[in-house]
Short mmCIF file of C-alpha atoms and ligand atoms in Angstrom, two decimals:
data_model
loop_
_atom_site.label_atom_id
_atom_site.label_comp_id
_atom_site.label_asym_id
_atom_site.label_seq_id
_atom_site.Cartn_x
_atom_site.Cartn_y
_atom_site.Cartn_z
CA MET A 1235 -15.25 10.41 -6.91
CA VAL A 1236 -15.29 11.48 -10.57
CA PRO A 1237 -11.27 11.39 -11.42
CA ASP A 1238 -10.30 15.18 -11.56
CA PRO A 1239 -10.16 15.91 -15.37
CA ARG A 1240 -7.07 18.74 -14.62
CA PRO A 1241 -4.78 17.03 -12.11
CA THR A 1242 -2.10 18.60 -10.90
CA PRO A 1243 1.05 18.24 -12.94
CA VAL A 1244 4.06 16.76 -11.49
CA PRO A 1245 5.89 19.44 -9.98
CA THR A 1246 9.05 20.74 -11.90
CA TRP A 1247 10.65 20.87 -8.49
CA LEU A 1248 10.89 16.98 -8.56
CA ASP A 1249 13.99 15.45 -9.96
CA ARG A 1250 12.63 13.26 -12.51
CA ALA A 1251 15.66 11.29 -12.87
CA ARG A 1252 15.49 10.51 -8.85
CA MET A 1253 12.23 9.16 -8.82
CA PRO A 1254 11.29 6.49 -6.45
CA SER A 1255 10.93 3.16 -7.91
CA HIS A 1256 8.52 1.89 -5.48
CA VAL A 1257 6.53 3.87 -2.72
CA ALA A 1258 4.87 2.16 -0.36
CA VAL A 1259 1.97 3.88 2.04
CA VAL A 1260 0.51 3.02 5.67
CA MET A 1261 -2.99 4.50 4.91
CA ASP A 1262 -4.00 5.81 8.13
CA GLY A 1263 -6.19 8.14 10.06
CA ASN A 1264 -9.49 7.20 8.61
CA GLY A 1265 -10.83 6.83 11.58
CA ARG A 1266 -10.05 10.22 13.47
CA TRP A 1267 -10.65 11.87 10.31
CA ALA A 1268 -14.15 10.59 10.68
CA GLU A 1269 -14.45 11.64 14.36
CA GLN A 1270 -13.32 15.10 13.74
CA ARG A 1271 -16.57 15.32 11.84
CA HIS A 1272 -18.75 13.57 14.23
CA LEU A 1273 -19.12 10.60 11.58
CA PRO A 1274 -18.90 6.96 12.30
CA ARG A 1275 -15.21 5.63 11.43
CA THR A 1276 -16.51 3.78 8.67
CA ALA A 1277 -17.20 7.08 6.81
CA GLY A 1278 -13.41 7.49 7.12
CA HIS A 1279 -12.69 4.39 5.44
CA GLY A 1280 -15.23 5.38 2.68
CA ALA A 1281 -13.36 8.97 2.31
CA GLY A 1282 -10.00 7.37 1.83
CA GLU A 1283 -11.17 5.89 -1.21
CA GLU A 1284 -10.78 9.31 -3.46
CA ALA A 1285 -7.42 9.46 -1.54
CA LEU A 1286 -6.21 6.15 -3.09
CA LEU A 1287 -7.28 7.11 -6.28
CA ASP A 1288 -5.58 10.44 -6.26
CA ALA A 1289 -2.32 9.22 -5.08
CA THR A 1290 -2.48 6.21 -7.68
CA TYR A 1291 -2.85 8.46 -10.52
CA GLY A 1292 -0.31 10.58 -8.96
CA ALA A 1293 2.19 8.12 -8.48
CA LEU A 1294 1.27 7.15 -12.33
CA ALA A 1295 2.04 10.32 -13.44
CA ALA A 1296 5.24 10.83 -11.63
CA GLY A 1297 6.60 7.65 -13.06
CA VAL A 1298 6.54 5.40 -9.65
CA SER A 1299 6.37 2.03 -11.03
CA THR A 1300 5.14 0.13 -8.10
CA LEU A 1301 2.62 1.86 -5.27
CA THR A 1302 1.90 -0.55 -2.48
CA VAL A 1303 -0.88 0.22 -0.23
CA TYR A 1304 -1.59 -0.92 3.42
CA ALA A 1305 -5.47 -1.53 3.07
CA PHE A 1306 -5.34 -3.99 6.14
CA SER A 1307 -3.45 -5.71 8.69
CA THR A 1308 -3.28 -9.00 10.16
CA GLU A 1309 -3.99 -7.11 13.03
CA ASN A 1310 -7.01 -5.29 11.96
CA TRP A 1311 -9.08 -8.25 12.82
CA ARG A 1312 -8.98 -7.22 16.43
CA ARG A 1313 -11.40 -4.44 15.60
CA PRO A 1314 -15.07 -4.68 16.27
CA VAL A 1315 -16.95 -7.04 14.17
CA ASP A 1316 -19.04 -4.41 12.26
CA GLU A 1317 -15.85 -2.34 11.27
CA VAL A 1318 -14.28 -5.44 10.00
CA ARG A 1319 -17.06 -6.51 7.87
CA TYR A 1320 -17.31 -2.65 6.42
CA LEU A 1321 -13.76 -2.84 5.48
CA MET A 1322 -14.17 -6.51 3.91
CA ASN A 1323 -17.24 -4.99 1.86
CA PHE A 1324 -15.80 -1.73 1.34
CA ASN A 1325 -12.42 -3.22 -0.37
CA LYS A 1326 -14.52 -6.07 -2.53
CA SER A 1327 -16.78 -2.88 -3.72
CA LEU A 1328 -13.87 -0.59 -4.12
CA LEU A 1329 -12.30 -3.19 -6.66
CA GLU A 1330 -15.75 -3.46 -8.43
CA ARG A 1331 -15.86 0.28 -8.83
CA ARG A 1332 -12.46 0.91 -9.82
CA GLN A 1333 -10.89 -1.90 -11.60
CA HIS A 1334 -11.81 -1.01 -14.95
CA GLU A 1335 -10.79 2.77 -14.90
CA LEU A 1336 -7.58 1.52 -13.34
CA ASP A 1337 -7.12 -1.25 -16.14
CA ASP A 1338 -7.82 1.60 -18.76
CA GLU A 1339 -4.82 3.57 -17.16
CA GLY A 1340 -2.51 0.68 -17.56
CA VAL A 1341 -2.65 -0.26 -13.78
CA ARG A 1342 -1.51 -3.87 -12.75
CA ILE A 1343 -3.59 -4.44 -9.87
CA THR A 1344 -1.85 -7.19 -7.36
CA PHE A 1345 -2.23 -8.42 -3.58
CA SER A 1346 0.16 -9.10 -0.67
CA GLY A 1347 -1.22 -10.69 2.11
CA ARG A 1348 -2.50 -13.96 3.37
CA ARG A 1349 -5.70 -15.57 1.91
CA ASP A 1350 -6.88 -17.46 4.83
CA TRP A 1351 -10.57 -18.58 5.93
CA ARG A 1352 -10.90 -15.07 7.43
CA VAL A 1353 -11.19 -13.27 4.11
CA PRO A 1354 -14.78 -13.80 2.62
CA LYS A 1355 -14.91 -15.81 -0.43
CA GLN A 1356 -16.42 -13.13 -2.45
CA VAL A 1357 -13.63 -10.67 -1.59
CA LEU A 1358 -11.10 -13.58 -2.94
CA ARG A 1359 -12.84 -13.70 -5.77
CA ARG A 1360 -12.82 -9.89 -6.77
CA MET A 1361 -9.39 -9.80 -5.54
CA ASP A 1362 -8.59 -12.39 -8.15
CA GLU A 1363 -10.91 -11.15 -10.86
CA ALA A 1364 -9.09 -7.43 -10.55
CA SER A 1365 -5.61 -9.30 -10.59
CA SER A 1366 -6.51 -11.21 -13.74
CA LEU A 1367 -7.93 -8.28 -15.47
CA THR A 1368 -5.13 -6.35 -15.15
CA ASP A 1369 -2.35 -8.99 -15.03
CA THR A 1370 -0.84 -7.60 -18.82
CA ASN A 1371 -0.78 -4.05 -17.58
CA ARG A 1372 2.78 -2.37 -17.49
CA ALA A 1373 2.10 1.19 -16.55
CA MET A 1374 2.18 0.95 -12.93
CA THR A 1375 1.75 -1.93 -10.50
CA LEU A 1376 -0.84 -0.94 -7.44
CA ASN A 1377 0.07 -3.59 -4.76
CA ILE A 1378 -2.96 -3.79 -2.13
CA ALA A 1379 -1.45 -5.41 1.20
CA PHE A 1380 -4.57 -6.82 2.39
CA ASN A 1381 -4.85 -8.99 5.10
CA TYR A 1382 -1.09 -8.31 5.49
CA GLY A 1383 1.40 -8.78 8.02
CA GLY A 1384 5.24 -8.43 7.62
CA ARG A 1385 5.80 -11.24 10.28
CA ALA A 1386 3.10 -13.37 8.37
CA GLU A 1387 4.80 -12.85 5.25
CA ILE A 1388 8.35 -13.95 6.69
CA VAL A 1389 6.31 -17.02 8.42
CA ASP A 1390 4.77 -17.80 5.09
CA ALA A 1391 8.42 -17.67 3.28
CA VAL A 1392 10.11 -19.93 6.01
CA ALA A 1393 7.16 -22.52 5.73
CA ARG A 1394 7.85 -22.83 1.91
CA LEU A 1395 11.38 -23.00 2.26
CA VAL A 1396 10.84 -25.84 4.74
CA ALA A 1397 8.28 -27.34 2.31
CA ASP A 1398 10.45 -26.92 -0.72
CA GLY A 1399 13.28 -29.09 1.43
CA VAL A 1400 15.86 -26.33 1.29
CA ALA A 1401 18.83 -27.65 3.24
CA PRO A 1402 20.13 -25.53 6.10
CA GLY A 1403 23.36 -24.52 4.29
CA SER A 1404 20.95 -23.06 1.45
CA VAL A 1405 18.86 -20.56 3.37
CA SER A 1406 20.02 -17.19 2.32
CA GLU A 1407 18.63 -13.73 1.89
CA LYS A 1408 18.05 -14.97 -1.69
CA THR A 1409 16.47 -18.05 -0.90
CA ILE A 1410 14.03 -16.27 1.46
CA ARG A 1411 13.34 -13.29 -0.58
CA SER A 1412 12.11 -15.76 -3.40
CA ARG A 1413 9.12 -16.74 -1.31
CA LEU A 1414 7.97 -13.37 -0.37
CA TYR A 1415 4.58 -12.46 -1.76
CA HIS A 1416 5.97 -10.54 -4.65
CA PRO A 1417 9.65 -11.66 -4.95
CA GLU A 1418 9.58 -9.69 -8.28
CA LEU A 1419 8.98 -6.09 -6.88
CA PRO A 1420 11.74 -4.09 -6.05
CA ASP A 1421 12.11 -3.24 -2.15
CA PRO A 1422 10.33 0.13 -1.67
CA ASP A 1423 12.68 3.31 -1.89
CA LEU A 1424 10.17 5.10 0.30
CA VAL A 1425 7.68 4.50 2.85
CA ILE A 1426 5.05 7.25 3.82
CA ARG A 1427 2.87 7.16 6.84
CA THR A 1428 0.03 9.52 7.31
CA SER A 1429 -1.84 10.55 10.48
CA GLY A 1430 1.28 11.52 12.73
CA GLU A 1431 1.74 8.04 13.83
CA PHE A 1432 5.63 7.17 13.88
CA ARG A 1433 5.46 3.15 14.00
CA ILE A 1434 5.46 0.53 11.19
CA SER A 1435 2.67 -1.31 12.38
CA ASN A 1436 3.92 -4.83 11.24
CA PHE A 1437 4.18 -3.63 7.21
CA LEU A 1438 6.89 -4.70 4.96
CA LEU A 1439 9.19 -5.65 7.45
CA TRP A 1440 11.99 -7.39 5.36
CA GLU A 1441 11.28 -5.25 2.33
CA MET A 1442 11.57 -1.91 3.82
CA ALA A 1443 15.12 -2.81 5.42
CA TYR A 1444 16.66 0.34 3.69
CA SER A 1445 13.60 2.48 2.73
CA GLU A 1446 13.90 6.07 3.47
CA LEU A 1447 10.83 6.83 5.82
CA VAL A 1448 8.35 9.55 5.68
CA PHE A 1449 5.93 10.54 8.24
CA THR A 1450 2.99 13.35 7.72
CA ASP A 1451 0.20 14.44 9.98
CA VAL A 1452 -2.36 14.30 6.97
CA LEU A 1453 -5.18 11.95 7.40
CA TRP A 1454 -5.18 9.57 5.08
CA PRO A 1455 -8.81 10.77 3.75
CA ASP A 1456 -7.17 14.31 3.00
CA PHE A 1457 -4.35 12.89 1.18
CA ARG A 1458 -3.71 14.00 -2.44
CA ARG A 1459 -1.25 13.74 -5.32
CA GLU A 1460 0.41 16.79 -3.87
CA HIS A 1461 1.26 15.09 -0.41
CA LEU A 1462 2.83 12.10 -2.46
CA TYR A 1463 4.92 14.85 -4.54
CA GLU A 1464 6.15 16.52 -0.98
CA ALA A 1465 7.25 12.95 0.37
CA ILE A 1466 8.97 12.37 -2.84
CA HIS A 1467 10.83 15.62 -2.35
CA GLU A 1468 11.80 14.86 1.02
CA TYR A 1469 13.02 11.31 -0.08
CA GLN A 1470 15.03 13.12 -2.93
CA ARG A 1471 17.01 15.45 -0.20
CA ARG A 1472 17.91 12.08 1.54
CA GLU A 1473 21.36 10.76 1.14
CA ARG A 1474 21.05 6.79 0.92
CA ARG A 1475 23.97 4.63 2.07
CA PHE A 1476 22.95 1.13 2.12
CA GLY A 1477 25.61 0.77 4.98
CA GLY A 1478 28.41 2.24 2.75
CA LEU A 1479 30.09 5.47 2.45
CA ASP A 1480 28.68 6.69 -0.73
CA LYS A 1481 25.48 6.53 -2.72
C1 LIG B 2995 -6.54 3.28 8.77
O1 LIG B 2995 -7.24 4.41 9.22
C2 LIG B 2995 -7.25 2.32 7.93
C3 LIG B 2995 -7.17 0.91 8.75
C4 LIG B 2995 -6.34 0.55 9.40
C5 LIG B 2995 -8.01 -0.01 8.13
P1 LIG B 2995 -7.61 3.84 10.77
O2 LIG B 2995 -9.02 3.04 10.64
O3 LIG B 2995 -6.68 3.07 11.35
O4 LIG B 2995 -7.66 5.14 11.81
P2 LIG B 2995 -7.37 5.68 12.83
O5 LIG B 2995 -6.00 5.41 13.00
O6 LIG B 2995 -8.08 5.05 13.89
O7 LIG B 2995 -7.46 7.05 12.89
C1 LIG B 2996 -1.82 0.23 10.00
O1 LIG B 2996 -2.95 0.90 10.75
C2 LIG B 2996 -2.61 -0.88 9.03
C3 LIG B 2996 -3.16 -0.24 8.07
C4 LIG B 2996 -3.22 1.13 7.66
C5 LIG B 2996 -3.90 -1.19 7.10
P1 LIG B 2996 -3.37 1.00 12.10
O2 LIG B 2996 -4.18 1.84 12.77
O3 LIG B 2996 -3.96 -0.82 12.12
O4 LIG B 2996 -1.76 0.80 13.38
P2 LIG B 2996 -1.69 1.12 15.01
O5 LIG B 2996 -2.83 -0.28 15.35
O6 LIG B 2996 -2.07 2.46 14.91
O7 LIG B 2996 -0.50 0.63 14.83
MG1 LIG B 2997 -4.92 3.75 12.68
#
């Protein structure tokens, strides 16, 4: 994709004072998008690149400080080996293609997920390269959930807690949270899922305890910043209570 030289401005009907600080997205529906066009499922993943870049720049323009995107789950290994292989290569080449322009825009790239033996070494190397290239950027954080599972993240945090010798009496939300993959990131204010599915699919289980959820029928490859802005608008109409009675 050639970045749009004239992107849609952030709509005036969005309240700039109430932007979500952290938006997380379950980028779903690539396979169905491809099937509708009689294309292989992998063509849908490829077409998702434009959606990802447009959503990222749209979030940046709106002043969102963190965008977390679900790119590959710990359960996605169950897919056919060819699709898994495609996704590994695709994510690696996407970083190669895009890391410099994201860096130029001041985007810090981080990753959440397990670095286990199933992730090819070259993919891990690209991830490390993209993280270190963009490490000092502060305009926005693009956190890519890759080989990510919400349960796995909690298991990993608990394993570290035990390894650190934390006594049972010292186990708290704070001591667990500090061992999540990115404890420095705020919890997502808004979680968006595309493709008309109403489920969480093991995404950010700990972090989304009080997130506002917005579901849209748009298939991920068709998603653009306009859809992000509609979701933010919906978010701004919600009343967040956090268990209390006022905001
Ligand atoms: C989301 O699209 C991308 C990944 C899970 C990697 P899907 O591949 O799940 O697309 P659908 O849900 O089959 O349409
Ligand atoms: C969630 O989508 C994972 C990603 C978007 C990476 P899935 O398509 O894997 O979720 P299910 O299987 O429909 O729950
Ligand atoms: Mg899916």
